[in-house]
Amino acid sequence: QVQLVESGGGSVQAGGSLRLSCVVFGYTGGRACMGWFRQAPGKEREGVAAIYTGGGDTYYADSVKGRFTISQDNAKNTLYLQMNSLQPEDTAMYYCAAALPVGSCRLFPLRLYNYNGWGQGTQVTVSS
């Protein structure tokens, strides 16, 4: 079973950038979906971005397209989320997640139920 540890959260002003990192322990390679989700106070957790490790396909929520970029470094077993042009509505706890085995994550890459491994989260706060 994999363990995921996020880092990189913080407080920034609107228009700023942050890069989140997620180290995946216990992942020995192979096909998987890795994703970033977020949960704002009083709201449901939502998918932000995902990547299919088998081919590098990426998926984004409409609200972050063009601003966020998901990537992976296989040598470091690390997942990244580069967040640019941050807005106050991006304020949330951000979670890294893994879908192992792949299951249906390629069909619905931003759906929570496809993911069975979760990190503890890292807080992102954007002020106006």
mmCIF file of C-alpha atoms in Angstrom:
data_model
loop_
_atom_site.group_PDB
_atom_site.id
_atom_site.type_symbol
_atom_site.label_atom_id
_atom_site.label_comp_id
_atom_site.label_asym_id
_atom_site.label_seq_id
_atom_site.Cartn_x
_atom_site.Cartn_y
_atom_site.Cartn_z
ATOM 1 C CA GLN A 1 0.000 0.000 0.000
ATOM 2 C CA VAL A 2 1.369 3.411 -0.931
ATOM 3 C CA GLN A 3 1.837 6.341 1.377
ATOM 4 C CA LEU A 4 1.721 9.891 0.108
ATOM 5 C CA VAL A 5 3.251 12.943 1.730
ATOM 6 C CA GLU A 6 2.489 16.435 0.441
ATOM 7 C CA SER A 7 4.460 19.610 0.922
ATOM 8 C CA GLY A 8 4.732 23.067 -0.558
ATOM 9 C CA GLY A 9 1.572 24.727 0.646
ATOM 10 C CA GLY A 10 1.566 28.227 2.055
ATOM 11 C CA SER A 11 0.095 31.688 1.881
ATOM 12 C CA VAL A 12 0.374 33.875 -1.193
ATOM 13 C CA GLN A 13 -1.290 36.927 -2.619
ATOM 14 C CA ALA A 14 -3.600 36.752 -5.595
ATOM 15 C CA GLY A 15 -1.631 36.352 -8.792
ATOM 16 C CA GLY A 16 1.155 34.480 -7.058
ATOM 17 C CA SER A 17 2.448 30.951 -7.572
ATOM 18 C CA LEU A 18 3.110 27.852 -5.527
ATOM 19 C CA ARG A 19 4.410 24.398 -6.334
ATOM 20 C CA LEU A 20 3.081 21.461 -4.399
ATOM 21 C CA SER A 21 5.038 18.228 -4.121
ATOM 22 C CA CYS A 22 3.906 14.745 -3.193
ATOM 23 C CA VAL A 23 6.327 11.936 -2.483
ATOM 24 C CA VAL A 24 4.802 8.527 -3.085
ATOM 25 C CA PHE A 25 6.259 5.801 -0.867
ATOM 26 C CA GLY A 26 5.767 2.169 -1.730
ATOM 27 C CA TYR A 27 5.038 2.769 -5.400
ATOM 28 C CA THR A 28 7.177 0.490 -7.486
ATOM 29 C CA GLY A 29 6.175 1.814 -10.885
ATOM 30 C CA GLY A 30 3.657 0.594 -13.354
ATOM 31 C CA ARG A 31 0.407 2.078 -14.451
ATOM 32 C CA ALA A 32 -1.493 4.260 -12.061
ATOM 33 C CA CYS A 33 -3.394 7.483 -11.841
ATOM 34 C CA MET A 34 -2.047 10.174 -9.577
ATOM 35 C CA GLY A 35 -4.103 13.198 -8.749
ATOM 36 C CA TRP A 36 -4.492 16.394 -6.810
ATOM 37 C CA PHE A 37 -7.715 17.207 -5.042
ATOM 38 C CA ARG A 38 -8.754 20.116 -2.871
ATOM 39 C CA GLN A 39 -11.311 20.859 -0.230
ATOM 40 C CA ALA A 40 -12.337 24.322 0.848
ATOM 41 C CA PRO A 41 -14.121 24.919 4.170
ATOM 42 C CA GLY A 42 -17.759 23.925 3.911
ATOM 43 C CA LYS A 43 -17.334 22.417 0.471
ATOM 44 C CA GLU A 44 -16.902 18.935 -0.905
ATOM 45 C CA ARG A 45 -13.537 17.640 -1.984
ATOM 46 C CA GLU A 46 -13.045 18.136 -5.705
ATOM 47 C CA GLY A 47 -10.616 16.917 -8.321
ATOM 48 C CA VAL A 48 -8.133 19.489 -9.570
ATOM 49 C CA ALA A 49 -5.688 17.617 -11.806
ATOM 50 C CA ALA A 50 -4.636 14.073 -12.562
ATOM 51 C CA ILE A 51 -2.026 12.229 -14.564
ATOM 52 C CA TYR A 52 -1.945 8.731 -15.953
ATOM 53 C CA THR A 53 1.525 7.376 -15.340
ATOM 54 C CA GLY A 54 1.282 4.873 -18.160
ATOM 55 C CA GLY A 55 1.382 7.494 -20.883
ATOM 56 C CA GLY A 56 1.575 10.854 -19.187
ATOM 57 C CA ASP A 57 -1.952 11.920 -20.106
ATOM 58 C CA THR A 58 -3.089 14.825 -17.961
ATOM 59 C CA TYR A 59 -6.518 15.984 -16.907
ATOM 60 C CA TYR A 60 -7.664 19.246 -15.355
ATOM 61 C CA ALA A 61 -10.735 20.741 -13.816
ATOM 62 C CA ASP A 62 -12.093 23.612 -15.888
ATOM 63 C CA SER A 63 -11.471 26.033 -13.039
ATOM 64 C CA VAL A 64 -7.696 25.502 -13.164
ATOM 65 C CA LYS A 65 -7.000 24.882 -16.848
ATOM 66 C CA GLY A 66 -4.256 27.117 -18.124
ATOM 67 C CA ARG A 67 -3.132 28.001 -14.590
ATOM 68 C CA PHE A 68 -2.162 24.685 -12.977
ATOM 69 C CA THR A 69 0.193 22.030 -14.316
ATOM 70 C CA ILE A 70 0.535 18.498 -12.990
ATOM 71 C CA SER A 71 3.753 16.588 -13.571
ATOM 72 C CA GLN A 72 5.686 13.632 -12.250
ATOM 73 C CA ASP A 73 9.299 12.735 -11.649
ATOM 74 C CA ASN A 74 9.480 8.952 -11.800
ATOM 75 C CA ALA A 75 13.069 8.835 -10.585
ATOM 76 C CA LYS A 76 12.034 10.615 -7.395
ATOM 77 C CA ASN A 77 8.583 9.018 -7.093
ATOM 78 C CA THR A 78 7.265 12.550 -6.789
ATOM 79 C CA LEU A 79 4.159 14.229 -8.105
ATOM 80 C CA TYR A 80 3.996 17.994 -8.562
ATOM 81 C CA LEU A 81 1.332 20.614 -8.988
ATOM 82 C CA GLN A 82 2.548 23.953 -10.294
ATOM 83 C CA MET A 83 -0.049 26.588 -9.517
ATOM 84 C CA ASN A 84 0.147 29.965 -11.214
ATOM 85 C CA SER A 85 -2.143 32.985 -11.198
ATOM 86 C CA LEU A 86 -3.606 31.883 -7.905
ATOM 87 C CA GLN A 87 -6.913 33.386 -6.857
ATOM 88 C CA PRO A 88 -8.678 33.556 -3.480
ATOM 89 C CA GLU A 89 -11.086 30.866 -4.660
ATOM 90 C CA ASP A 90 -8.128 28.472 -4.895
ATOM 91 C CA THR A 91 -7.819 28.580 -1.105
ATOM 92 C CA ALA A 92 -8.231 25.035 0.174
ATOM 93 C CA MET A 93 -6.528 22.025 1.648
ATOM 94 C CA TYR A 94 -4.830 20.219 -1.212
ATOM 95 C CA TYR A 95 -4.521 16.443 -1.215
ATOM 96 C CA CYS A 96 -2.408 14.102 -3.264
ATOM 97 C CA ALA A 97 -3.995 10.794 -4.232
ATOM 98 C CA ALA A 98 -3.150 7.565 -6.004
ATOM 99 C CA ALA A 99 -5.327 5.105 -7.873
ATOM 100 C CA LEU A 100 -3.723 1.689 -7.654
ATOM 101 C CA PRO A 101 -4.696 -0.402 -9.513
ATOM 102 C CA VAL A 102 -5.787 1.868 -12.322
ATOM 103 C CA GLY A 103 -9.382 0.698 -12.381
ATOM 104 C CA SER A 104 -11.596 3.262 -14.093
ATOM 105 C CA CYS A 105 -9.466 6.286 -13.270
ATOM 106 C CA ARG A 106 -8.672 6.921 -16.926
ATOM 107 C CA LEU A 107 -12.375 7.293 -17.670
ATOM 108 C CA PHE A 108 -13.073 9.489 -14.660
ATOM 109 C CA PRO A 109 -9.689 10.820 -13.564
ATOM 110 C CA LEU A 110 -11.037 13.517 -11.279
ATOM 111 C CA ARG A 111 -13.538 11.400 -9.403
ATOM 112 C CA LEU A 112 -12.657 10.740 -5.772
ATOM 113 C CA TYR A 113 -13.964 7.183 -5.715
ATOM 114 C CA ASN A 114 -11.276 6.043 -8.143
ATOM 115 C CA TYR A 115 -8.510 6.811 -5.655
ATOM 116 C CA ASN A 116 -7.546 4.528 -2.792
ATOM 117 C CA GLY A 117 -4.467 6.222 -1.409
ATOM 118 C CA TRP A 118 -4.478 9.698 0.123
ATOM 119 C CA GLY A 119 -2.048 12.075 1.706
ATOM 120 C CA GLN A 120 -2.719 14.203 4.758
ATOM 121 C CA GLY A 121 -3.013 17.424 2.802
ATOM 122 C CA THR A 122 -1.226 20.741 2.582
ATOM 123 C CA GLN A 123 -2.939 24.089 3.070
ATOM 124 C CA VAL A 124 -2.974 26.737 0.361
ATOM 125 C CA THR A 125 -4.252 30.193 1.250
ATOM 126 C CA VAL A 126 -4.586 32.962 -1.324
ATOM 127 C CA SER A 127 -5.330 36.482 -0.165
ATOM 128 C CA SER A 128 -6.754 39.260 -2.294
#
